[in-house]
Amino acid sequence: MAVTILDASNAGVLGCEHHGARLLASLDGGRVYPLPDAPSGAAIRVYRAADGIRPFPWNTTAPRVRADQLSRAEVRAARSM
């Protein structure tokens, strides 16, 4: 375990960097905090990885056309065009 992911109501879960990023990408208003024994930079790596992951990446049957279905990076790129 490397990080704690909190949702908007402060409910939290511990996770590794990989799964923490996937969960953070799926939360609106989520936050990430490193655990005391986490490797240096774990929380920022999770935050940066989540930026490029689409919400609910395990759901492969849903079309990805609306802004709330795209990664935050994809939404920023579309707005800058």
Tab-separated table of N, CA and C in Angstrom, residues 2-59:
chain	number	residue	atom	x	y	z
A	2	ALA	N	0.477	2.208	-0.795
A	2	ALA	CA	1.296	3.411	-0.913
A	2	ALA	C	0.523	4.696	-0.647
A	3	VAL	N	-0.787	4.705	-0.938
A	3	VAL	CA	-1.545	5.951	-0.837
A	3	VAL	C	-2.916	5.715	-0.225
A	4	THR	N	-3.510	6.811	0.226
A	4	THR	CA	-4.910	6.840	0.635
A	4	THR	C	-5.642	7.710	-0.370
A	5	ILE	N	-6.743	7.215	-0.904
A	5	ILE	CA	-7.588	7.981	-1.811
A	5	ILE	C	-8.843	8.357	-1.042
A	6	LEU	N	-9.157	9.655	-1.010
A	6	LEU	CA	-10.362	10.144	-0.344
A	6	LEU	C	-11.330	10.687	-1.372
A	7	ASP	N	-12.626	10.431	-1.154
A	7	ASP	CA	-13.633	11.018	-2.037
A	7	ASP	C	-14.084	12.359	-1.468
A	8	ALA	N	-15.063	12.961	-2.091
A	8	ALA	CA	-15.517	14.297	-1.692
A	8	ALA	C	-16.099	14.323	-0.274
A	9	SER	N	-16.581	13.179	0.219
A	9	SER	CA	-17.141	13.146	1.569
A	9	SER	C	-16.153	12.582	2.587
A	10	ASN	N	-14.884	12.505	2.212
A	10	ASN	CA	-13.791	12.036	3.065
A	10	ASN	C	-13.820	10.552	3.382
A	11	ALA	N	-14.569	9.766	2.636
A	11	ALA	CA	-14.469	8.309	2.757
A	11	ALA	C	-13.188	7.911	2.049
A	12	GLY	N	-12.403	7.028	2.652
A	12	GLY	CA	-11.108	6.720	2.082
A	12	GLY	C	-10.837	5.242	1.942
A	13	VAL	N	-9.846	4.957	1.116
A	13	VAL	CA	-9.392	3.592	0.903
A	13	VAL	C	-7.890	3.627	0.642
A	14	LEU	N	-7.196	2.604	1.134
A	14	LEU	CA	-5.769	2.472	0.894
A	14	LEU	C	-5.557	1.713	-0.396
A	15	GLY	N	-4.469	2.020	-1.095
A	15	GLY	CA	-4.198	1.288	-2.321
A	15	GLY	C	-2.771	1.443	-2.792
A	16	CYS	N	-2.411	0.618	-3.748
A	16	CYS	CA	-1.121	0.766	-4.410
A	16	CYS	C	-1.226	1.930	-5.394
A	17	GLU	N	-0.119	2.313	-5.980
A	17	GLU	CA	-0.127	3.446	-6.901
A	17	GLU	C	-1.009	3.166	-8.118
A	18	HIS	N	-0.918	1.972	-8.672
A	18	HIS	CA	-1.687	1.625	-9.878
A	18	HIS	C	-3.191	1.719	-9.633
A	19	HIS	N	-3.667	1.022	-8.616
A	19	HIS	CA	-5.104	1.011	-8.355
A	19	HIS	C	-5.580	2.334	-7.761
A	20	GLY	N	-4.719	3.021	-7.027
A	20	GLY	CA	-5.068	4.345	-6.528
A	20	GLY	C	-5.329	5.322	-7.660
A	21	ALA	N	-4.508	5.264	-8.699
A	21	ALA	CA	-4.697	6.154	-9.854
A	21	ALA	C	-5.998	5.837	-10.575
A	22	ARG	N	-6.315	4.571	-10.740
A	22	ARG	CA	-7.556	4.176	-11.410
A	22	ARG	C	-8.769	4.664	-10.628
A	23	LEU	N	-8.713	4.531	-9.300
A	23	LEU	CA	-9.828	4.991	-8.471
A	23	LEU	C	-9.918	6.512	-8.492
A	24	LEU	N	-8.799	7.196	-8.342
A	24	LEU	CA	-8.806	8.658	-8.340
A	24	LEU	C	-9.362	9.211	-9.653
A	25	ALA	N	-9.064	8.569	-10.756
A	25	ALA	CA	-9.574	9.008	-12.058
A	25	ALA	C	-11.097	8.904	-12.128
A	26	SER	N	-11.675	8.029	-11.322
A	26	SER	CA	-13.119	7.796	-11.363
A	26	SER	C	-13.891	8.641	-10.356
A	27	LEU	N	-13.195	9.374	-9.511
A	27	LEU	CA	-13.855	10.178	-8.485
A	27	LEU	C	-13.924	11.643	-8.885
A	28	ASP	N	-15.028	12.262	-8.582
A	28	ASP	CA	-15.170	13.705	-8.762
A	28	ASP	C	-14.839	14.345	-7.424
A	29	GLY	N	-13.786	15.117	-7.378
A	29	GLY	CA	-13.383	15.755	-6.132
A	29	GLY	C	-12.529	14.877	-5.243
A	30	GLY	N	-11.944	13.827	-5.792
A	30	GLY	CA	-11.089	12.938	-5.015
A	30	GLY	C	-9.741	13.558	-4.720
A	31	ARG	N	-9.104	13.050	-3.663
A	31	ARG	CA	-7.779	13.526	-3.270
A	31	ARG	C	-6.896	12.331	-2.959
A	32	VAL	N	-5.594	12.523	-3.060
A	32	VAL	CA	-4.651	11.449	-2.790
A	32	VAL	C	-3.635	11.921	-1.756
A	33	TYR	N	-3.316	11.033	-0.804
A	33	TYR	CA	-2.328	11.319	0.231
A	33	TYR	C	-1.401	10.119	0.352
A	34	PRO	N	-0.109	10.361	0.532
A	34	PRO	CA	0.813	9.238	0.697
A	34	PRO	C	0.689	8.635	2.093
A	35	LEU	N	0.918	7.346	2.196
A	35	LEU	CA	1.008	6.713	3.502
A	35	LEU	C	2.382	7.030	4.092
A	36	PRO	N	2.522	6.947	5.410
A	36	PRO	CA	3.797	7.316	6.038
A	36	PRO	C	5.006	6.540	5.502
A	37	ASP	N	4.823	5.296	5.136
A	37	ASP	CA	5.947	4.488	4.655
A	37	ASP	C	5.983	4.363	3.131
A	38	ALA	N	5.253	5.235	2.437
A	38	ALA	CA	5.202	5.197	0.969
A	38	ALA	C	6.527	5.668	0.372
A	39	PRO	N	6.844	5.167	-0.816
A	39	PRO	CA	8.040	5.676	-1.503
A	39	PRO	C	7.882	7.169	-1.787
A	40	SER	N	8.988	7.858	-1.817
A	40	SER	CA	8.968	9.294	-2.092
A	40	SER	C	8.289	9.579	-3.431
A	41	GLY	N	7.361	10.530	-3.446
A	41	GLY	CA	6.682	10.923	-4.673
A	41	GLY	C	5.502	10.061	-5.069
A	42	ALA	N	5.084	9.128	-4.218
A	42	ALA	CA	3.994	8.206	-4.569
A	42	ALA	C	2.699	8.959	-4.878
A	43	ALA	N	2.343	9.916	-4.046
A	43	ALA	CA	1.068	10.619	-4.236
A	43	ALA	C	1.065	11.429	-5.530
A	44	ILE	N	2.157	12.085	-5.843
A	44	ILE	CA	2.185	12.882	-7.074
A	44	ILE	C	2.171	11.980	-8.298
A	45	ARG	N	2.803	10.802	-8.222
A	45	ARG	CA	2.749	9.855	-9.342
A	45	ARG	C	1.322	9.375	-9.564
A	46	VAL	N	0.598	9.106	-8.492
A	46	VAL	CA	-0.804	8.688	-8.599
A	46	VAL	C	-1.634	9.804	-9.203
A	47	TYR	N	-1.440	11.023	-8.730
A	47	TYR	CA	-2.195	12.175	-9.227
A	47	TYR	C	-1.958	12.374	-10.721
A	48	ARG	N	-0.705	12.319	-11.124
A	48	ARG	CA	-0.371	12.522	-12.539
A	48	ARG	C	-0.891	11.387	-13.406
A	49	ALA	N	-0.798	10.165	-12.923
A	49	ALA	CA	-1.303	9.028	-13.698
A	49	ALA	C	-2.815	9.118	-13.860
A	50	ALA	N	-3.521	9.504	-12.794
A	50	ALA	CA	-4.983	9.604	-12.845
A	50	ALA	C	-5.441	10.624	-13.875
A	51	ASP	N	-4.638	11.637	-14.123
A	51	ASP	CA	-4.984	12.678	-15.091
A	51	ASP	C	-5.207	12.107	-16.488
A	52	GLY	N	-4.493	11.069	-16.841
A	52	GLY	CA	-4.603	10.496	-18.180
A	52	GLY	C	-5.468	9.254	-18.277
A	53	ILE	N	-6.077	8.843	-17.174
A	53	ILE	CA	-6.917	7.635	-17.164
A	53	ILE	C	-8.378	8.035	-17.258
A	54	ARG	N	-9.105	7.368	-18.125
A	54	ARG	CA	-10.543	7.632	-18.219
A	54	ARG	C	-11.264	7.077	-16.992
A	55	PRO	N	-12.344	7.739	-16.562
A	55	PRO	CA	-13.110	7.235	-15.414
A	55	PRO	C	-13.629	5.831	-15.672
A	56	PHE	N	-13.641	5.030	-14.648
A	56	PHE	CA	-14.133	3.654	-14.701
A	56	PHE	C	-13.510	2.881	-15.862
A	57	PRO	N	-12.177	2.791	-15.901
A	57	PRO	CA	-11.501	2.157	-17.035
A	57	PRO	C	-11.825	0.676	-17.194
A	58	TRP	N	-12.344	0.058	-16.149
A	58	TRP	CA	-12.707	-1.359	-16.236
A	58	TRP	C	-14.005	-1.564	-17.011
A	59	ASN	N	-14.776	-0.511	-17.230
A	59	ASN	CA	-16.009	-0.606	-18.007
A	59	ASN	C	-15.672	-0.377	-19.478
